[in-house]
mmCIF file of C-alpha atoms in Angstrom:
data_model
loop_
_atom_site.group_PDB
_atom_site.id
_atom_site.type_symbol
_atom_site.label_atom_id
_atom_site.label_comp_id
_atom_site.label_asym_id
_atom_site.label_seq_id
_atom_site.Cartn_x
_atom_site.Cartn_y
_atom_site.Cartn_z
ATOM 1 C CA MET E 1 32.087 11.599 -2.389
ATOM 2 C CA GLN E 2 28.772 10.692 -0.796
ATOM 3 C CA ASN E 3 28.842 10.038 2.929
ATOM 4 C CA ARG E 4 26.849 6.978 3.976
ATOM 5 C CA ILE E 5 25.704 6.854 7.594
ATOM 6 C CA THR E 6 25.588 3.367 9.118
ATOM 7 C CA LYS E 7 24.900 3.909 12.823
ATOM 8 C CA LYS E 8 22.396 5.857 14.899
ATOM 9 C CA LEU E 9 23.283 9.403 15.890
ATOM 10 C CA PRO E 10 21.573 12.654 16.935
ATOM 11 C CA LEU E 11 20.509 14.789 13.997
ATOM 12 C CA LEU E 12 21.498 18.101 15.627
ATOM 13 C CA ASP E 13 24.267 19.186 17.980
ATOM 14 C CA GLU E 14 24.082 21.797 20.747
ATOM 15 C CA LYS E 15 24.347 24.623 18.190
ATOM 16 C CA GLY E 16 21.466 23.280 16.120
ATOM 17 C CA HIS E 17 23.799 22.157 13.317
ATOM 18 C CA ILE E 18 23.621 18.753 11.631
ATOM 19 C CA THR E 19 26.038 16.436 13.420
ATOM 20 C CA GLU E 20 27.018 14.560 10.261
ATOM 21 C CA PRO E 21 25.478 15.255 6.834
ATOM 22 C CA GLY E 22 24.973 12.332 4.500
ATOM 23 C CA TRP E 23 22.568 9.603 3.451
ATOM 24 C CA ALA E 24 21.363 6.323 4.913
ATOM 25 C CA SER E 25 19.142 3.407 3.944
ATOM 26 C CA SER E 26 17.158 3.652 7.189
ATOM 27 C CA PRO E 27 16.259 6.565 9.519
ATOM 28 C CA LEU E 28 19.412 6.573 11.655
ATOM 29 C CA TRP E 29 19.394 10.253 12.627
ATOM 30 C CA GLU E 30 17.316 11.018 15.721
ATOM 31 C CA TYR E 31 15.235 14.153 15.207
ATOM 32 C CA LYS E 32 14.435 16.171 18.320
ATOM 33 C CA ARG E 33 12.493 19.374 17.776
ATOM 34 C CA GLU E 34 13.808 20.820 21.054
ATOM 35 C CA LYS E 35 17.350 20.893 19.618
ATOM 36 C CA ILE E 36 16.438 23.306 16.837
ATOM 37 C CA LYS E 37 18.106 26.704 17.349
ATOM 38 C CA ALA E 38 16.421 28.546 14.477
ATOM 39 C CA PRO E 39 13.279 30.711 14.757
ATOM 40 C CA VAL E 40 10.118 28.629 15.025
ATOM 41 C CA TRP E 41 8.669 30.101 11.811
ATOM 42 C CA ARG E 42 11.492 28.544 9.806
ATOM 43 C CA ILE E 43 10.514 24.981 10.824
ATOM 44 C CA LYS E 44 8.738 22.959 8.112
ATOM 45 C CA GLU E 45 7.300 19.482 8.703
ATOM 46 C CA TRP E 46 5.166 17.268 6.496
ATOM 47 C CA ASP E 47 3.862 13.780 5.804
ATOM 48 C CA TYR E 48 2.845 13.162 2.191
ATOM 49 C CA TYR E 49 1.519 9.982 0.592
ATOM 50 C CA ALA E 50 0.818 9.173 -3.051
ATOM 51 C CA VAL E 51 -1.044 5.938 -3.860
ATOM 52 C CA LEU E 52 -1.421 5.001 -7.531
ATOM 53 C CA SER E 53 -3.114 2.213 -9.448
ATOM 54 C CA GLU E 54 -1.061 1.815 -12.589
ATOM 55 C CA LYS E 55 -3.368 -0.698 -14.258
ATOM 56 C CA LYS E 56 -6.703 0.808 -13.267
ATOM 57 C CA GLY E 57 -5.756 4.399 -13.950
ATOM 58 C CA TYR E 58 -6.502 6.276 -10.756
ATOM 59 C CA GLY E 59 -4.771 7.483 -7.637
ATOM 60 C CA LEU E 60 -4.899 9.597 -4.502
ATOM 61 C CA THR E 61 -2.483 11.902 -2.731
ATOM 62 C CA PHE E 62 -2.642 13.031 0.892
ATOM 63 C CA THR E 63 -0.829 15.822 2.730
ATOM 64 C CA ILE E 64 -0.595 16.891 6.355
ATOM 65 C CA SER E 65 1.948 19.685 6.738
ATOM 66 C CA ASN E 66 2.919 22.190 9.392
ATOM 67 C CA LEU E 67 4.742 25.110 7.797
ATOM 68 C CA SER E 68 4.813 27.180 11.020
ATOM 69 C CA TYR E 69 2.906 30.192 9.662
ATOM 70 C CA THR E 70 0.245 27.880 8.298
ATOM 71 C CA GLY E 71 -0.750 24.264 8.064
ATOM 72 C CA LEU E 72 -1.914 22.666 4.833
ATOM 73 C CA ILE E 73 -4.018 19.511 4.781
ATOM 74 C CA ALA E 74 -5.081 18.096 1.426
ATOM 75 C CA ILE E 75 -6.707 15.190 -0.392
ATOM 76 C CA CYS E 76 -6.346 14.938 -4.163
ATOM 77 C CA TYR E 77 -8.194 12.506 -6.452
ATOM 78 C CA LEU E 78 -6.454 11.582 -9.721
ATOM 79 C CA ASP E 79 -8.235 10.131 -12.770
ATOM 80 C CA PHE E 80 -5.698 9.219 -15.454
ATOM 81 C CA ASN E 81 -8.429 7.912 -17.784
ATOM 82 C CA HIS E 82 -9.886 11.390 -18.170
ATOM 83 C CA ARG E 83 -6.726 13.399 -17.404
ATOM 84 C CA TYR E 84 -8.611 14.871 -14.491
ATOM 85 C CA TYR E 85 -7.887 15.686 -10.872
ATOM 86 C CA HIS E 86 -9.678 17.419 -8.038
ATOM 87 C CA GLN E 87 -8.063 18.557 -4.809
ATOM 88 C CA ILE E 88 -9.687 19.728 -1.603
ATOM 89 C CA ASP E 89 -7.473 21.369 0.978
ATOM 90 C CA GLU E 90 -7.691 23.365 4.160
ATOM 91 C CA MET E 91 -5.227 25.952 5.355
ATOM 92 C CA ILE E 92 -5.029 26.860 9.026
ATOM 93 C CA PHE E 93 -2.963 29.675 10.489
ATOM 94 C CA PHE E 94 -0.376 29.096 13.231
ATOM 95 C CA PRO E 95 -1.197 25.381 13.448
ATOM 96 C CA SER E 96 1.301 24.145 16.048
ATOM 97 C CA GLY E 97 -1.372 23.428 18.643
ATOM 98 C CA ARG E 98 -3.551 21.509 16.171
ATOM 99 C CA LEU E 99 -1.031 19.703 13.978
ATOM 100 C CA LYS E 100 1.375 17.655 16.044
ATOM 101 C CA LEU E 101 3.498 15.750 13.590
ATOM 102 C CA SER E 102 5.696 13.111 15.144
ATOM 103 C CA GLU E 103 9.479 13.207 15.471
ATOM 104 C CA SER E 104 9.698 9.897 13.589
ATOM 105 C CA ASP E 105 7.720 8.315 10.761
ATOM 106 C CA GLU E 106 5.754 6.266 13.311
ATOM 107 C CA GLY E 107 2.725 7.234 15.388
ATOM 108 C CA VAL E 108 -0.549 8.952 14.563
ATOM 109 C CA VAL E 109 -1.332 12.335 13.042
ATOM 110 C CA SER E 110 -4.848 13.446 12.196
ATOM 111 C CA PHE E 111 -6.947 16.423 11.190
ATOM 112 C CA LYS E 112 -10.686 17.036 11.091
ATOM 113 C CA GLY E 113 -11.903 20.243 9.529
ATOM 114 C CA LYS E 114 -14.841 21.724 7.660
ATOM 115 C CA LYS E 115 -13.787 20.384 4.268
ATOM 116 C CA LEU E 116 -12.021 17.108 5.010
ATOM 117 C CA SER E 117 -10.898 14.548 7.553
ATOM 118 C CA LEU E 118 -7.550 12.799 7.297
ATOM 119 C CA LYS E 119 -5.660 10.406 9.550
ATOM 120 C CA PHE E 120 -2.274 8.691 9.191
ATOM 121 C CA GLU E 121 -1.533 5.826 11.559
ATOM 122 C CA THR E 122 1.665 3.754 11.542
ATOM 123 C CA ASP E 123 2.076 0.397 13.252
ATOM 124 C CA LYS E 124 5.486 -1.136 12.528
ATOM 125 C CA GLU E 125 5.440 -2.125 8.816
ATOM 126 C CA LYS E 126 1.803 -1.133 8.251
ATOM 127 C CA ARG E 127 0.502 2.362 7.520
ATOM 128 C CA THR E 128 -3.218 3.155 7.443
ATOM 129 C CA ILE E 129 -4.709 6.222 5.773
ATOM 130 C CA SER E 130 -8.338 7.054 6.654
ATOM 131 C CA PHE E 131 -9.980 9.922 4.813
ATOM 132 C CA SER E 132 -13.185 11.654 3.789
ATOM 133 C CA SER E 133 -14.375 14.855 2.170
ATOM 134 C CA PRO E 134 -17.890 15.793 1.012
ATOM 135 C CA PHE E 135 -16.433 18.194 -1.548
ATOM 136 C CA ILE E 136 -14.236 16.038 -3.822
ATOM 137 C CA LYS E 137 -15.767 15.708 -7.286
ATOM 138 C CA ASP E 138 -15.071 13.053 -9.888
ATOM 139 C CA TYR E 139 -14.984 13.623 -13.650
ATOM 140 C CA ASP E 140 -18.761 13.077 -13.960
ATOM 141 C CA GLY E 141 -19.605 15.510 -11.180
ATOM 142 C CA ASN E 142 -20.354 12.973 -8.456
ATOM 143 C CA THR E 143 -19.481 14.543 -5.120
ATOM 144 C CA GLY E 144 -17.903 13.157 -1.964
ATOM 145 C CA ILE E 145 -15.129 10.721 -1.127
ATOM 146 C CA LYS E 146 -14.356 8.409 1.762
ATOM 147 C CA GLY E 147 -12.069 5.447 2.168
ATOM 148 C CA GLU E 148 -9.285 3.627 3.927
ATOM 149 C CA ILE E 149 -5.984 2.408 2.516
ATOM 150 C CA THR E 150 -3.369 0.268 4.216
ATOM 151 C CA LEU E 151 0.204 0.393 2.949
ATOM 152 C CA TYR E 152 2.627 -2.440 3.656
ATOM 153 C CA GLU E 153 6.407 -2.160 3.644
ATOM 154 C CA LYS E 154 8.315 -5.307 2.705
ATOM 155 C CA ALA E 155 10.297 -6.454 5.737
ATOM 156 C CA GLY E 156 13.922 -5.367 5.596
ATOM 157 C CA SER E 157 13.404 -2.941 2.722
ATOM 158 C CA ASP E 158 15.791 -0.043 2.241
ATOM 159 C CA ARG E 159 14.709 3.589 2.131
ATOM 160 C CA ILE E 160 16.501 6.711 1.039
ATOM 161 C CA VAL E 161 17.148 8.985 4.009
ATOM 162 C CA ILE E 162 19.087 12.223 3.746
ATOM 163 C CA ALA E 163 20.279 14.947 6.116
ATOM 164 C CA THR E 164 21.853 18.013 4.501
ATOM 165 C CA PRO E 165 22.455 21.644 5.564
ATOM 166 C CA TRP E 166 22.349 24.932 3.686
ATOM 167 C CA LYS E 167 25.708 26.598 3.075
ATOM 168 C CA GLU E 168 24.351 30.069 3.771
ATOM 169 C CA ASN E 169 22.798 29.069 7.103
ATOM 170 C CA PRO E 170 24.285 26.200 9.159
ATOM 171 C CA ARG E 171 21.177 26.079 11.355
ATOM 172 C CA ALA E 172 19.020 25.304 8.343
ATOM 173 C CA PHE E 173 18.688 21.627 7.490
ATOM 174 C CA TYR E 174 16.739 19.154 5.390
ATOM 175 C CA TYR E 175 15.970 15.803 7.023
ATOM 176 C CA ASN E 176 13.902 13.564 4.795
ATOM 177 C CA GLN E 177 13.068 9.987 4.049
ATOM 178 C CA LYS E 178 11.239 8.451 1.114
ATOM 179 C CA VAL E 179 9.639 5.038 1.552
ATOM 180 C CA ASN E 180 8.961 3.566 -1.887
ATOM 181 C CA CYS E 181 7.136 0.478 -3.149
ATOM 182 C CA LEU E 182 4.556 0.281 -0.368
ATOM 183 C CA SER E 183 1.958 -2.335 -1.358
ATOM 184 C CA ALA E 184 -1.511 -0.768 -1.239
ATOM 185 C CA ASP E 185 -4.654 -2.512 -0.034
ATOM 186 C CA GLY E 186 -7.938 -0.691 0.424
ATOM 187 C CA TYR E 187 -10.730 1.218 -1.215
ATOM 188 C CA PHE E 188 -12.385 4.552 -1.706
ATOM 189 C CA ILE E 189 -15.973 5.464 -2.536
ATOM 190 C CA LEU E 190 -16.733 8.359 -4.859
ATOM 191 C CA GLY E 191 -20.095 10.076 -5.160
ATOM 192 C CA GLU E 192 -23.602 8.795 -4.573
ATOM 193 C CA ASP E 193 -24.607 7.293 -7.919
ATOM 194 C CA GLU E 194 -25.029 3.534 -8.224
ATOM 195 C CA LEU E 195 -23.613 1.738 -11.238
ATOM 196 C CA PRO E 196 -24.527 -1.620 -12.786
ATOM 197 C CA ARG E 197 -22.859 -4.486 -10.944
ATOM 198 C CA GLY E 198 -19.387 -5.378 -12.167
ATOM 199 C CA ARG E 199 -19.159 -2.643 -14.770
ATOM 200 C CA THR E 200 -15.637 -2.058 -16.087
ATOM 201 C CA GLU E 201 -14.573 1.095 -17.859
ATOM 202 C CA GLY E 202 -11.511 1.357 -20.050
ATOM 203 C CA ARG E 203 -9.891 4.257 -21.806
ATOM 204 C CA GLU E 204 -6.730 4.442 -23.810
ATOM 205 C CA SER E 205 -4.408 7.395 -23.618
ATOM 206 C CA LYS E 206 -3.635 8.141 -27.260
ATOM 207 C CA GLU E 207 -0.367 9.902 -26.520
ATOM 208 C CA ASN E 208 0.929 7.193 -24.212
ATOM 209 C CA ASN E 209 -0.815 4.213 -25.777
ATOM 210 C CA ILE E 210 -1.577 2.929 -22.274
ATOM 211 C CA LYS E 211 -4.744 0.959 -21.590
ATOM 212 C CA PHE E 212 -6.186 1.559 -18.137
ATOM 213 C CA ASN E 213 -8.836 -0.802 -16.786
ATOM 214 C CA LYS E 214 -11.013 0.628 -14.063
ATOM 215 C CA SER E 215 -13.058 -2.001 -12.234
ATOM 216 C CA ILE E 216 -16.054 -0.666 -10.337
ATOM 217 C CA GLU E 217 -17.970 -2.804 -7.880
ATOM 218 C CA ALA E 218 -21.443 -1.427 -7.329
ATOM 219 C CA GLY E 219 -24.900 -3.020 -7.104
ATOM 220 C CA SER E 220 -26.027 -2.099 -3.615
ATOM 221 C CA GLU E 221 -22.801 -0.162 -3.044
ATOM 222 C CA LYS E 222 -21.746 3.258 -4.185
ATOM 223 C CA ASN E 223 -18.942 3.795 -6.680
ATOM 224 C CA LYS E 224 -16.205 1.798 -5.021
ATOM 225 C CA PHE E 225 -12.615 1.703 -6.235
ATOM 226 C CA TYR E 226 -10.026 -0.758 -4.975
ATOM 227 C CA PHE E 227 -6.285 -0.881 -4.446
ATOM 228 C CA GLU E 228 -4.804 -4.385 -4.610
ATOM 229 C CA LYS E 229 -1.585 -5.378 -2.844
ATOM 230 C CA SER E 230 -0.272 -7.364 -5.791
ATOM 231 C CA GLU E 231 -0.313 -4.479 -8.279
ATOM 232 C CA ASP E 232 -0.882 -1.095 -6.601
ATOM 233 C CA PHE E 233 1.729 0.899 -4.699
ATOM 234 C CA GLY E 234 2.287 3.987 -2.616
ATOM 235 C CA VAL E 235 5.146 6.172 -1.462
ATOM 236 C CA LEU E 236 5.723 8.177 1.709
ATOM 237 C CA ASP E 237 7.548 11.504 1.681
ATOM 238 C CA TRP E 238 8.395 12.341 5.293
ATOM 239 C CA GLY E 239 10.131 15.664 5.824
ATOM 240 C CA ARG E 240 11.352 17.640 8.809
ATOM 241 C CA GLY E 241 13.610 20.647 8.683
ATOM 242 C CA VAL E 242 14.551 24.259 9.039
ATOM 243 C CA TRP E 243 14.407 25.934 5.642
ATOM 244 C CA THR E 244 15.718 29.115 4.128
ATOM 245 C CA TYR E 245 13.001 31.308 2.654
ATOM 246 C CA LYS E 246 13.295 30.742 -1.105
ATOM 247 C CA ASN E 247 13.928 27.345 -2.689
ATOM 248 C CA ARG E 248 13.229 25.390 -5.849
ATOM 249 C CA TRP E 249 13.192 21.613 -6.088
ATOM 250 C CA TYR E 250 12.798 18.891 -8.663
ATOM 251 C CA TRP E 251 11.456 15.519 -7.561
ATOM 252 C CA SER E 252 10.383 12.286 -9.204
ATOM 253 C CA SER E 253 9.037 9.102 -7.669
ATOM 254 C CA LEU E 254 8.160 5.695 -9.080
ATOM 255 C CA SER E 255 6.879 2.564 -7.321
ATOM 256 C CA THR E 256 5.900 -0.367 -9.508
ATOM 257 C CA LYS E 257 6.493 -3.987 -10.478
ATOM 258 C CA ILE E 258 8.650 -5.126 -13.385
ATOM 259 C CA ASP E 259 8.650 -8.852 -14.241
ATOM 260 C CA ASP E 260 7.324 -9.634 -10.745
ATOM 261 C CA HIS E 261 10.105 -7.630 -9.077
ATOM 262 C CA LEU E 262 9.424 -4.538 -6.980
ATOM 263 C CA PHE E 263 11.099 -1.554 -8.599
ATOM 264 C CA GLY E 264 11.118 2.131 -7.833
ATOM 265 C CA TRP E 265 13.158 5.273 -7.572
ATOM 266 C CA ASN E 266 13.523 8.546 -5.773
ATOM 267 C CA LEU E 267 15.144 11.375 -7.729
ATOM 268 C CA GLY E 268 15.482 14.856 -6.318
ATOM 269 C CA TYR E 269 17.708 17.928 -6.302
ATOM 270 C CA GLY E 270 17.795 21.706 -6.379
ATOM 271 C CA PHE E 271 18.131 22.873 -2.766
ATOM 272 C CA SER E 272 20.396 22.537 0.284
ATOM 273 C CA ASP E 273 24.080 21.604 0.137
ATOM 274 C CA ARG E 274 24.342 18.171 -1.513
ATOM 275 C CA THR E 275 28.139 17.806 -1.410
ATOM 276 C CA SER E 276 27.801 15.123 1.283
ATOM 277 C CA ALA E 277 25.017 13.152 -0.413
ATOM 278 C CA THR E 278 22.218 13.131 -2.950
ATOM 279 C CA GLU E 279 18.768 11.639 -2.441
ATOM 280 C CA ASN E 280 18.870 9.838 -5.789
ATOM 281 C CA ALA E 281 18.317 6.108 -5.528
ATOM 282 C CA LEU E 282 16.888 3.048 -7.260
ATOM 283 C CA PHE E 283 15.062 0.266 -5.419
ATOM 284 C CA TYR E 284 14.905 -3.339 -6.613
ATOM 285 C CA ASP E 285 13.148 -5.923 -4.451
ATOM 286 C CA GLY E 286 13.709 -3.700 -1.443
ATOM 287 C CA LYS E 287 17.436 -3.121 -1.952
ATOM 288 C CA ILE E 288 18.856 0.300 -2.678
ATOM 289 C CA SER E 289 21.195 1.218 -5.540
ATOM 290 C CA LYS E 290 22.642 4.667 -4.956
ATOM 291 C CA LEU E 291 22.877 7.214 -7.758
ATOM 292 C CA ASP E 292 24.961 10.378 -7.907
ATOM 293 C CA ASP E 293 23.581 13.513 -9.606
ATOM 294 C CA VAL E 294 20.530 13.615 -11.873
ATOM 295 C CA LYS E 295 19.058 16.239 -14.165
ATOM 296 C CA PHE E 296 15.498 16.898 -15.359
ATOM 297 C CA ILE E 297 15.362 18.371 -18.857
ATOM 298 C CA ILE E 298 12.040 20.224 -19.093
ATOM 299 C CA ASP E 299 10.391 22.615 -21.519
ATOM 300 C CA LYS E 300 9.062 24.994 -18.870
ATOM 301 C CA SER E 301 6.925 26.818 -21.413
ATOM 302 C CA ASP E 302 4.771 23.674 -21.561
ATOM 303 C CA TYR E 303 5.107 21.167 -18.728
ATOM 304 C CA MET E 304 2.905 18.680 -20.599
ATOM 305 C CA LYS E 305 5.619 18.120 -23.201
ATOM 306 C CA ARG E 306 7.959 15.155 -22.879
ATOM 307 C CA TRP E 307 10.624 15.370 -20.138
ATOM 308 C CA LYS E 308 14.058 13.769 -20.119
ATOM 309 C CA ILE E 309 15.678 12.495 -16.909
ATOM 310 C CA VAL E 310 19.347 11.473 -16.921
ATOM 311 C CA ASP E 311 22.198 11.033 -14.462
ATOM 312 C CA ASN E 312 25.919 11.850 -14.594
ATOM 313 C CA GLN E 313 27.119 8.223 -14.657
ATOM 314 C CA ASP E 314 25.107 6.862 -17.615
ATOM 315 C CA ARG E 315 23.002 4.707 -15.304
ATOM 316 C CA LEU E 316 19.679 6.417 -15.912
ATOM 317 C CA ASN E 317 18.019 7.393 -19.174
ATOM 318 C CA ILE E 318 14.304 8.075 -18.894
ATOM 319 C CA ASP E 319 11.593 9.664 -21.022
ATOM 320 C CA PHE E 320 8.632 10.998 -19.066
ATOM 321 C CA LEU E 321 5.361 11.699 -20.866
ATOM 322 C CA PRO E 322 2.872 13.562 -18.667
ATOM 323 C CA ILE E 323 -0.796 12.595 -18.485
ATOM 324 C CA LEU E 324 -1.970 15.389 -16.192
ATOM 325 C CA ASN E 325 -0.520 18.334 -14.303
ATOM 326 C CA ARG E 326 -1.655 18.803 -10.717
ATOM 327 C CA LYS E 327 -0.679 22.443 -10.658
ATOM 328 C CA SER E 328 -1.304 24.993 -7.952
ATOM 329 C CA LYS E 329 -0.358 28.504 -6.969
ATOM 330 C CA THR E 330 -0.466 29.844 -3.420
ATOM 331 C CA ASP E 331 0.009 33.432 -2.276
ATOM 332 C CA VAL E 332 -0.993 33.790 1.373
ATOM 333 C CA VAL E 333 0.719 36.144 3.832
ATOM 334 C CA PHE E 334 4.402 35.069 3.843
ATOM 335 C CA ILE E 335 3.917 31.911 1.774
ATOM 336 C CA LYS E 336 4.137 31.827 -1.990
ATOM 337 C CA SER E 337 4.265 28.591 -3.948
ATOM 338 C CA ILE E 338 4.146 27.565 -7.605
ATOM 339 C CA GLN E 339 3.800 23.826 -8.075
ATOM 340 C CA ASN E 340 3.740 21.703 -11.198
ATOM 341 C CA GLN E 341 3.364 18.044 -10.240
ATOM 342 C CA LEU E 342 3.039 15.908 -13.358
ATOM 343 C CA PHE E 343 1.695 12.355 -13.335
ATOM 344 C CA GLY E 344 2.508 10.243 -16.359
ATOM 345 C CA SER E 345 4.369 7.322 -17.891
ATOM 346 C CA PHE E 346 8.083 6.548 -17.725
ATOM 347 C CA ASN E 347 10.070 4.706 -20.382
ATOM 348 C CA GLY E 348 13.788 3.971 -20.535
ATOM 349 C CA TYR E 349 16.335 2.102 -18.469
ATOM 350 C CA ALA E 350 18.128 2.160 -15.123
ATOM 351 C CA ILE E 351 21.291 0.310 -14.087
ATOM 352 C CA LEU E 352 21.577 -1.103 -10.573
ATOM 353 C CA ASP E 353 24.732 -1.203 -8.453
ATOM 354 C CA ASP E 354 25.424 -4.786 -9.552
ATOM 355 C CA GLY E 355 25.250 -3.811 -13.232
ATOM 356 C CA LYS E 356 21.790 -5.224 -13.896
ATOM 357 C CA ARG E 357 19.909 -3.178 -16.478
ATOM 358 C CA VAL E 358 16.211 -2.677 -15.736
ATOM 359 C CA GLU E 359 13.989 -1.798 -18.679
ATOM 360 C CA ILE E 360 11.113 0.537 -17.846
ATOM 361 C CA LYS E 361 8.059 0.611 -20.110
ATOM 362 C CA ASP E 362 4.866 2.606 -19.555
ATOM 363 C CA LYS E 363 5.247 2.751 -15.772
ATOM 364 C CA ILE E 364 3.122 5.332 -13.968
ATOM 365 C CA GLY E 365 4.632 7.753 -11.476
ATOM 366 C CA PHE E 366 5.210 11.464 -11.119
ATOM 367 C CA ALA E 367 7.749 14.256 -11.478
ATOM 368 C CA GLU E 368 7.538 17.829 -10.274
ATOM 369 C CA ASP E 369 9.035 21.303 -10.358
ATOM 370 C CA VAL E 370 8.182 23.357 -7.273
ATOM 371 C CA VAL E 371 9.132 26.896 -6.258
ATOM 372 C CA ASN E 372 8.489 27.827 -2.630
ATOM 373 C CA LEU E 373 8.893 31.067 -0.722
ATOM 374 C CA TRP E 374 7.982 30.011 2.798
#
């Protein structure tokens, strides 16, 4: 049975063990880095944002992570119209002095390097992402990106927050929160070429039969792309923990609107001891519906083939058709990583706690299979 936490408590006790494993709909555990009893190189911390425009067919992802041996900072541009992406990242060794991630999801974290600049700033229910890189390229070869996006969390909205240990090491723990359905407002500018004023490009994905409309405001401006609060959404993945060396995880996230209702999910499994709780949840107008176990059915010989996502209570039945695979492979010193993060369309249904059935049709999100030795 899943253990729901309903009051504030310290995350770790004097031995560095989780005081009470479980899940919550808000960040009730208090994370204090000084209470960790594991070696410093086992500490992993990250802030990750994905911001997608379902109707216009583009998106961005941002990462600031401190993995103890190294830090990874990244900006990735996604173009669903052309099934194209381009990521620029910087890796720094022994980053603790340069990357000071906060002990909560509030505050400011920033990085300025040779390839990119990135800043996350949180003020209550508003999160601002400022970014630039002269090296990002779009599908047509235009170079350079800069922009600012503000994400708004609906007042009183639930999150999925989880704190779980590893059976083989009680000082290892996973403390994580996902903040879905963040309304996105902002822009980014790509490249230097000017376009005719008000030009709109559209492209249909034959496999998905989805029509994206990409509005570009130009004239005296550069290629400028907008996120609009009424239809574009982001998600925050905030993680702090002490990890064992080798792990594999599966994760899917969706943030969208269905019939004028905010809807999203977080689905994830594969690592740490989940007997006390899973991180699987649906969100409908800011309220959480908790799921039990889920399973991703994947043809790992070809990640671009259709996926199936189901749960063990017949409340979730989803087909996922990938549009592009943001794949990467890292092999640096002690860190090895194989990542397949697929962006694409979801179709199927989900059943909320109150029995309401939500039909999902051609909604854009992502799902991933990641192996890390870190």
